[in-house]
PDB file of C-alpha atoms in Angstrom:
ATOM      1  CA  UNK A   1      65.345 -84.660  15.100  1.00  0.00           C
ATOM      2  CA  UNK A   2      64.820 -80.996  15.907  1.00  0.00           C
ATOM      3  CA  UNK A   3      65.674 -78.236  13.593  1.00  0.00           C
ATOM      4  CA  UNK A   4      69.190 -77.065  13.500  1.00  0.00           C
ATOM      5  CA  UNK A   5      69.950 -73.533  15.825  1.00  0.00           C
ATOM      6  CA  UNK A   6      70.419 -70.260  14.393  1.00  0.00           C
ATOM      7  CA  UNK A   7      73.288 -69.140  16.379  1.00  0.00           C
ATOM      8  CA  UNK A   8      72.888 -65.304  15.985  1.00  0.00           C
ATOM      9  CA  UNK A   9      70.404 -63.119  17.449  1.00  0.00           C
ATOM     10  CA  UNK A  10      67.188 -63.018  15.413  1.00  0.00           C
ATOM     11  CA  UNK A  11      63.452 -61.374  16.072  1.00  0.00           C
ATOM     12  CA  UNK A  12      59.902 -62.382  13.800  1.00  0.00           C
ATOM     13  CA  UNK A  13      59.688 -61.507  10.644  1.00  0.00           C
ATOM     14  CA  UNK A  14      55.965 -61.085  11.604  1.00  0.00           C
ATOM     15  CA  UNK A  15      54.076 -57.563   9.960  1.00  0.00           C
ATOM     16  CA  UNK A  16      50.905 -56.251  11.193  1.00  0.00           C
ATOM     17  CA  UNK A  17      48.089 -57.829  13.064  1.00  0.00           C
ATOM     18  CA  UNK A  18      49.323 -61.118  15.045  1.00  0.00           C
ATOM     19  CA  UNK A  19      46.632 -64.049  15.457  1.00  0.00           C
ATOM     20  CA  UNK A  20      47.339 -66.793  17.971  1.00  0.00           C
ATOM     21  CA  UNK A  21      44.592 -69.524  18.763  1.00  0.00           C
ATOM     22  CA  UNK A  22      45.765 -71.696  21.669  1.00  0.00           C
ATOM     23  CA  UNK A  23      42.828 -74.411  21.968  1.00  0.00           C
ATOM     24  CA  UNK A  24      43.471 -77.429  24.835  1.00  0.00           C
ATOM     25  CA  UNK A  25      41.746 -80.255  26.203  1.00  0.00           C
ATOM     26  CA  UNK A  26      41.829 -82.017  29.858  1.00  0.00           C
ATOM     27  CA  UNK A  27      41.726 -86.078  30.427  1.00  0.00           C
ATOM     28  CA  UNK A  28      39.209 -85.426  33.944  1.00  0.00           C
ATOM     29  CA  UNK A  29      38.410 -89.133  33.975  1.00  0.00           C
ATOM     30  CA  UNK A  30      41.025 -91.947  32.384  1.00  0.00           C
ATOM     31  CA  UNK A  31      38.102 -94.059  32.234  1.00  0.00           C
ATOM     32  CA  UNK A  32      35.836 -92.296  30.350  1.00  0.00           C
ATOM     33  CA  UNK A  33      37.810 -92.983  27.179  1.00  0.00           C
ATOM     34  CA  UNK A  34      34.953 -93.162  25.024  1.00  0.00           C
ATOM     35  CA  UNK A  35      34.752 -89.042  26.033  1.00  0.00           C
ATOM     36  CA  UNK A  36      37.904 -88.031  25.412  1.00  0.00           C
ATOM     37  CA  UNK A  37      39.998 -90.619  22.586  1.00  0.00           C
ATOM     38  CA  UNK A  38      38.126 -88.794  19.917  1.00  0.00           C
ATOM     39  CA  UNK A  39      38.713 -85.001  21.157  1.00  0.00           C
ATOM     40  CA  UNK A  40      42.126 -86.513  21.364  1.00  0.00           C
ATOM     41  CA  UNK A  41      42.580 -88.088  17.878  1.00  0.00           C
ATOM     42  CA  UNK A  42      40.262 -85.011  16.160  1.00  0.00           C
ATOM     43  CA  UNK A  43      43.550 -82.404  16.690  1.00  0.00           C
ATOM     44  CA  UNK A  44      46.171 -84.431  14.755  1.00  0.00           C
ATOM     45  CA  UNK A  45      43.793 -84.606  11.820  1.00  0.00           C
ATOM     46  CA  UNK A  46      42.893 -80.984  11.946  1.00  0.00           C
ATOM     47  CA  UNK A  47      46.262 -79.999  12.173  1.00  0.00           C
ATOM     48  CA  UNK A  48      47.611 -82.054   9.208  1.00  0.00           C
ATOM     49  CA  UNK A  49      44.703 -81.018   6.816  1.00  0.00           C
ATOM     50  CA  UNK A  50      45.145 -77.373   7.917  1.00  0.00           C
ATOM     51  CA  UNK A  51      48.887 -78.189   7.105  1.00  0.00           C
ATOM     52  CA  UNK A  52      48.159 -79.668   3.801  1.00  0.00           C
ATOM     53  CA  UNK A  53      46.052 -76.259   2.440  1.00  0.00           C
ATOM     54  CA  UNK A  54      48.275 -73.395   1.603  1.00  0.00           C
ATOM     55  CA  UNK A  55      45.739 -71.253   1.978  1.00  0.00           C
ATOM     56  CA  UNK A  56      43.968 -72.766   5.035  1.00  0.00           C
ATOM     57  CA  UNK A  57      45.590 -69.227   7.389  1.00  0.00           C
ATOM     58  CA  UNK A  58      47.785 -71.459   9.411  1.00  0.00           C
ATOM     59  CA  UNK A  59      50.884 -70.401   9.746  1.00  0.00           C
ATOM     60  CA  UNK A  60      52.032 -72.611  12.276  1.00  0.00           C
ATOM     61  CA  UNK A  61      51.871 -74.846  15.560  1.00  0.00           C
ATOM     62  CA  UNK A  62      53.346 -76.026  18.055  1.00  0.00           C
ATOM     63  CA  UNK A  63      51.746 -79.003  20.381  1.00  0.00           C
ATOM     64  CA  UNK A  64      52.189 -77.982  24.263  1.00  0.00           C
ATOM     65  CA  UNK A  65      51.455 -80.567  27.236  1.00  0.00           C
ATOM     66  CA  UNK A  66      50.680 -79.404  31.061  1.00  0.00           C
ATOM     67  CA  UNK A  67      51.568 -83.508  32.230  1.00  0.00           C
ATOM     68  CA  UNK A  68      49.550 -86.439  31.927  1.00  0.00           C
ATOM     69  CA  UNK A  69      46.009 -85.055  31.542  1.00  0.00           C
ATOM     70  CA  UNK A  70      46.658 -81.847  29.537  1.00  0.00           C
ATOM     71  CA  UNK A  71      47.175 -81.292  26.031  1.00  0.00           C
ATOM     72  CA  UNK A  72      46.905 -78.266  23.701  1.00  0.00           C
ATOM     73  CA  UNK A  73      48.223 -76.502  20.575  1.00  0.00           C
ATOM     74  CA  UNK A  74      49.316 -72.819  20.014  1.00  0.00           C
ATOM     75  CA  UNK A  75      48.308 -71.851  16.166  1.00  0.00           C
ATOM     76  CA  UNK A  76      49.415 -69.088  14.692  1.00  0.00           C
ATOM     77  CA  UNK A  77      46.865 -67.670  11.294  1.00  0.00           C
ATOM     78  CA  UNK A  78      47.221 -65.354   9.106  1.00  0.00           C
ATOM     79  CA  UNK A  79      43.787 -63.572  10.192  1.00  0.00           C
ATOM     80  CA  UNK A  80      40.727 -63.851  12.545  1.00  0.00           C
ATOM     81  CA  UNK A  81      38.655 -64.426   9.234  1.00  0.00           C
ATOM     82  CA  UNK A  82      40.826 -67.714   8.177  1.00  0.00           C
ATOM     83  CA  UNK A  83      40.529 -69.363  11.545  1.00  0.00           C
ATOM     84  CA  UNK A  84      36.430 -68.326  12.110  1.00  0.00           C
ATOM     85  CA  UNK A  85      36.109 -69.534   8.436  1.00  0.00           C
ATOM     86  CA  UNK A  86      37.757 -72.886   9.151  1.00  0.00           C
ATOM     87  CA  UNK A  87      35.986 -73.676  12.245  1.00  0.00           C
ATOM     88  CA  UNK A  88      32.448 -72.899  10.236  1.00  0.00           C
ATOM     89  CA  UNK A  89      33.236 -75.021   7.362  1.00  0.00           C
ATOM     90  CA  UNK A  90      31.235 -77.901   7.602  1.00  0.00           C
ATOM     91  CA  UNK A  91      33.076 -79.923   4.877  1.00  0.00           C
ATOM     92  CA  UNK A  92      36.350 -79.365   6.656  1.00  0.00           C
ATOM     93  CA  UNK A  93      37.316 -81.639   9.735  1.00  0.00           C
ATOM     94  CA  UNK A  94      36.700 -79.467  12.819  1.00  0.00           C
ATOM     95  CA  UNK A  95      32.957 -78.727  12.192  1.00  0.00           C
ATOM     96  CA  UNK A  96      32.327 -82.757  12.411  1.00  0.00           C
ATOM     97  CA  UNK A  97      34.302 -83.357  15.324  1.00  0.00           C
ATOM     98  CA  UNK A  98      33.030 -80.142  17.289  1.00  0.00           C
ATOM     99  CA  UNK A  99      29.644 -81.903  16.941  1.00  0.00           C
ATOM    100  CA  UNK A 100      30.357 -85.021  17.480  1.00  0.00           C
ATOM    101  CA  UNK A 101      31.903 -83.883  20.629  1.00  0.00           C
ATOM    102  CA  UNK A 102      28.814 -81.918  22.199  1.00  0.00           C
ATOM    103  CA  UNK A 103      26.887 -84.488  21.219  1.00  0.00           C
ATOM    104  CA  UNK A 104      29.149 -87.033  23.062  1.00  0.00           C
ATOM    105  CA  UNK A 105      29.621 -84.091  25.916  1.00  0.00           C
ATOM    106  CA  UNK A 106      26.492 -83.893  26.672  1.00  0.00           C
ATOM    107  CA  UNK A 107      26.541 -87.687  28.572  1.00  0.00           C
ATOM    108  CA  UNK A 108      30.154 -86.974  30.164  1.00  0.00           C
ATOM    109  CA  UNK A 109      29.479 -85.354  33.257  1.00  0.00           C
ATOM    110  CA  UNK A 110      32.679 -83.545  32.754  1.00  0.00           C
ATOM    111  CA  UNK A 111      34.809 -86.876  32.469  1.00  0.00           C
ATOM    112  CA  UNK A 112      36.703 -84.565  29.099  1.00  0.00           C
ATOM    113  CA  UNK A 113      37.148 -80.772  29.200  1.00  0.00           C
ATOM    114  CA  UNK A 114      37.835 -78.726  26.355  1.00  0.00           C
ATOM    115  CA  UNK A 115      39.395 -74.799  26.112  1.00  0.00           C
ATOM    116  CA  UNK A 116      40.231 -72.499  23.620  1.00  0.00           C
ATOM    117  CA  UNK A 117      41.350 -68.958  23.233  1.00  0.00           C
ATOM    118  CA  UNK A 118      41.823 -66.277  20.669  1.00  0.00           C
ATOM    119  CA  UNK A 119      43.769 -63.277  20.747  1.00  0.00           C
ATOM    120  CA  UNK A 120      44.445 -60.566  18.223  1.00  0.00           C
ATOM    121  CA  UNK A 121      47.786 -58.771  19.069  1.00  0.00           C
ATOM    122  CA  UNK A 122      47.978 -55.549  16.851  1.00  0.00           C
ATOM    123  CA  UNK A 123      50.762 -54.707  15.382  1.00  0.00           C
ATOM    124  CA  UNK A 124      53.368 -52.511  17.731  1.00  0.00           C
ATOM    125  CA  UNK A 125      52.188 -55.209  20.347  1.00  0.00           C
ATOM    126  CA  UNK A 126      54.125 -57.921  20.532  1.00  0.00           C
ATOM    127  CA  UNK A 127      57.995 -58.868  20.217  1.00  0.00           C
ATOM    128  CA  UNK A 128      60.394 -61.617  19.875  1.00  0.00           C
ATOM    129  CA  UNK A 129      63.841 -62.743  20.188  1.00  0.00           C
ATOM    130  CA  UNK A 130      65.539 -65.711  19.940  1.00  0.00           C
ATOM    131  CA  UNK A 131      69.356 -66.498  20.015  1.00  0.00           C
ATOM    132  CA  UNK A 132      71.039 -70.226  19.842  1.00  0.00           C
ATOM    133  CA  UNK A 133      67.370 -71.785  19.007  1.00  0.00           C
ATOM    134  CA  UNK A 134      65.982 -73.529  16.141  1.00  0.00           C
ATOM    135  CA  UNK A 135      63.110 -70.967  15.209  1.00  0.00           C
ATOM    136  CA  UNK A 136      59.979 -70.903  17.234  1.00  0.00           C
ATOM    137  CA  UNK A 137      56.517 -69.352  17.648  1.00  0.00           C
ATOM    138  CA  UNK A 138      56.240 -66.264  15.892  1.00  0.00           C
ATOM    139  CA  UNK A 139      59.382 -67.111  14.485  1.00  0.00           C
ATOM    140  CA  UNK A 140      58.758 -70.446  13.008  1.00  0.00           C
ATOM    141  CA  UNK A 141      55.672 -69.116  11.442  1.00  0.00           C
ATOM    142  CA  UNK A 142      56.506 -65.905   9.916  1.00  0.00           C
ATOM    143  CA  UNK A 143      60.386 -66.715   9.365  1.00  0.00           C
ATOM    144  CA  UNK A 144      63.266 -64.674  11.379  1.00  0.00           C
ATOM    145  CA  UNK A 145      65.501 -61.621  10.312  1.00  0.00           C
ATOM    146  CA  UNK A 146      68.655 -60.224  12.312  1.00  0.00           C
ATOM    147  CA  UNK A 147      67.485 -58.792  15.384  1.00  0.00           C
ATOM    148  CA  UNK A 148      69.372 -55.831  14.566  1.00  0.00           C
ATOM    149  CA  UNK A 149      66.969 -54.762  11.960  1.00  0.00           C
ATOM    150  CA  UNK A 150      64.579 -54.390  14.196  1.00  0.00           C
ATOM    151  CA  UNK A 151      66.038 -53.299  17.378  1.00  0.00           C
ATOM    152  CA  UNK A 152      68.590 -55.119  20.183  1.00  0.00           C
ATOM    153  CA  UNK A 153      66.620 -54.637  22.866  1.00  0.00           C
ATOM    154  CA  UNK A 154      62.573 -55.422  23.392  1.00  0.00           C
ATOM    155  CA  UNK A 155      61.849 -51.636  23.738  1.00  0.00           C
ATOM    156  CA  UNK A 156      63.520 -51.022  20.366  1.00  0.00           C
ATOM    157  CA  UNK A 157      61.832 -53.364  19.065  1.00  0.00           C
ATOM    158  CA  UNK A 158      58.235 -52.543  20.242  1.00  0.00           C
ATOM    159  CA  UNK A 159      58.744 -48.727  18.551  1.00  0.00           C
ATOM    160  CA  UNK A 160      60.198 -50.473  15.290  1.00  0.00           C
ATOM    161  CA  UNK A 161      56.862 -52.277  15.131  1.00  0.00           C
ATOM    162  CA  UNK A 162      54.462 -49.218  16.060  1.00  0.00           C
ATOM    163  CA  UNK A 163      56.221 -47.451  13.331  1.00  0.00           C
ATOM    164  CA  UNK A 164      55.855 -50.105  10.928  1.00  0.00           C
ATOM    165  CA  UNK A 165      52.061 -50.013  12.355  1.00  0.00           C
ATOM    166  CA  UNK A 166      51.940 -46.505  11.702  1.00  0.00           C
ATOM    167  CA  UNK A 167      53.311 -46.405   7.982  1.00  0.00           C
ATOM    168  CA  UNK A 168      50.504 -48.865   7.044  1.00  0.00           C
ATOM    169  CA  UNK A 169      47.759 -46.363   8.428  1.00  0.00           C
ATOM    170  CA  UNK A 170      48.613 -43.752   7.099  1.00  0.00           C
TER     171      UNK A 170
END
């Protein structure tokens, strides 16, 4: 069962620099499961020992399909450095599986494809509202306040953040 709503208005409790890693793969051939099952099974492990570590940088996920053949995640982490350090980490479950993928890729003729993507919002560049909804996104990973405190509308809300921004500059 799905978290309960928050019937007011709330916005991201999110301060400073915003990290979201959205990372995907694509089923190109249904018979080539020997390509794909363990890209497939290698996320829900990640996930759950990145999960496990409080200090791992994840703040949170959420697992996003595109139909049959296309599944991804959209992470949110505390910093670039957390998420480059957990992907180098060789005793840590990604570093295994990203080889044992190429290695396995190598033979697929494109019968599995992979994606990923990293962006670094600054802070003053992103915003967020939610009203009736169990917290999401930015939201679910940083916690919510009253929208108020922030601003009621998105422009508000983008200057409360470049001011915040500002402040920590200076």
């Amino acid at each position: 069962m799905s978290a309960q709503p928050i019937p007011e208005r709330v916005t991201a409790a999110a301060e400073g620099d915003v990290v979201v890693f959205l990372i995907g793969m694509r089923i190109n051939s249904w018979r080539a499961v020997r390509h794909w099952l363990p890209a497939f099974r290698a996320m829900p492990r990640m996930l759950k020992e990145l999960s496990r570590d409080e200090n791992s940088g994840l703040l949170g996920y959420r697992v996003i399909t595109g139909g049959p053949r296309d599944f991804g995640v959209v992470q949110y982490w505390e910093s670039r450095e957390k998420l480059l350090a957990y992907a180098a980490d060789g005793n840590k479950e990604h570093r295994p599986a990203w080889a044992a993928f190429n290695r396995r890729a190598r033979g697929s003729e494109g019968k599995v494809g992979i994606w990923h993507e990293t962006y670094v919002v600054p802070a003053g560049s992103y915003e967020s509202i939610y009203s009736g909804m169990p917290a999401q996104g930015l939201g679910k990973a940083y916690g919510v306040e009253p929208v108020a405190r922030r601003g009621e509308r998105a422009a508000e809300r983008f200057a409360s953040a470049e001011g915040r921004a500002s402040e920590v500059t200076a």
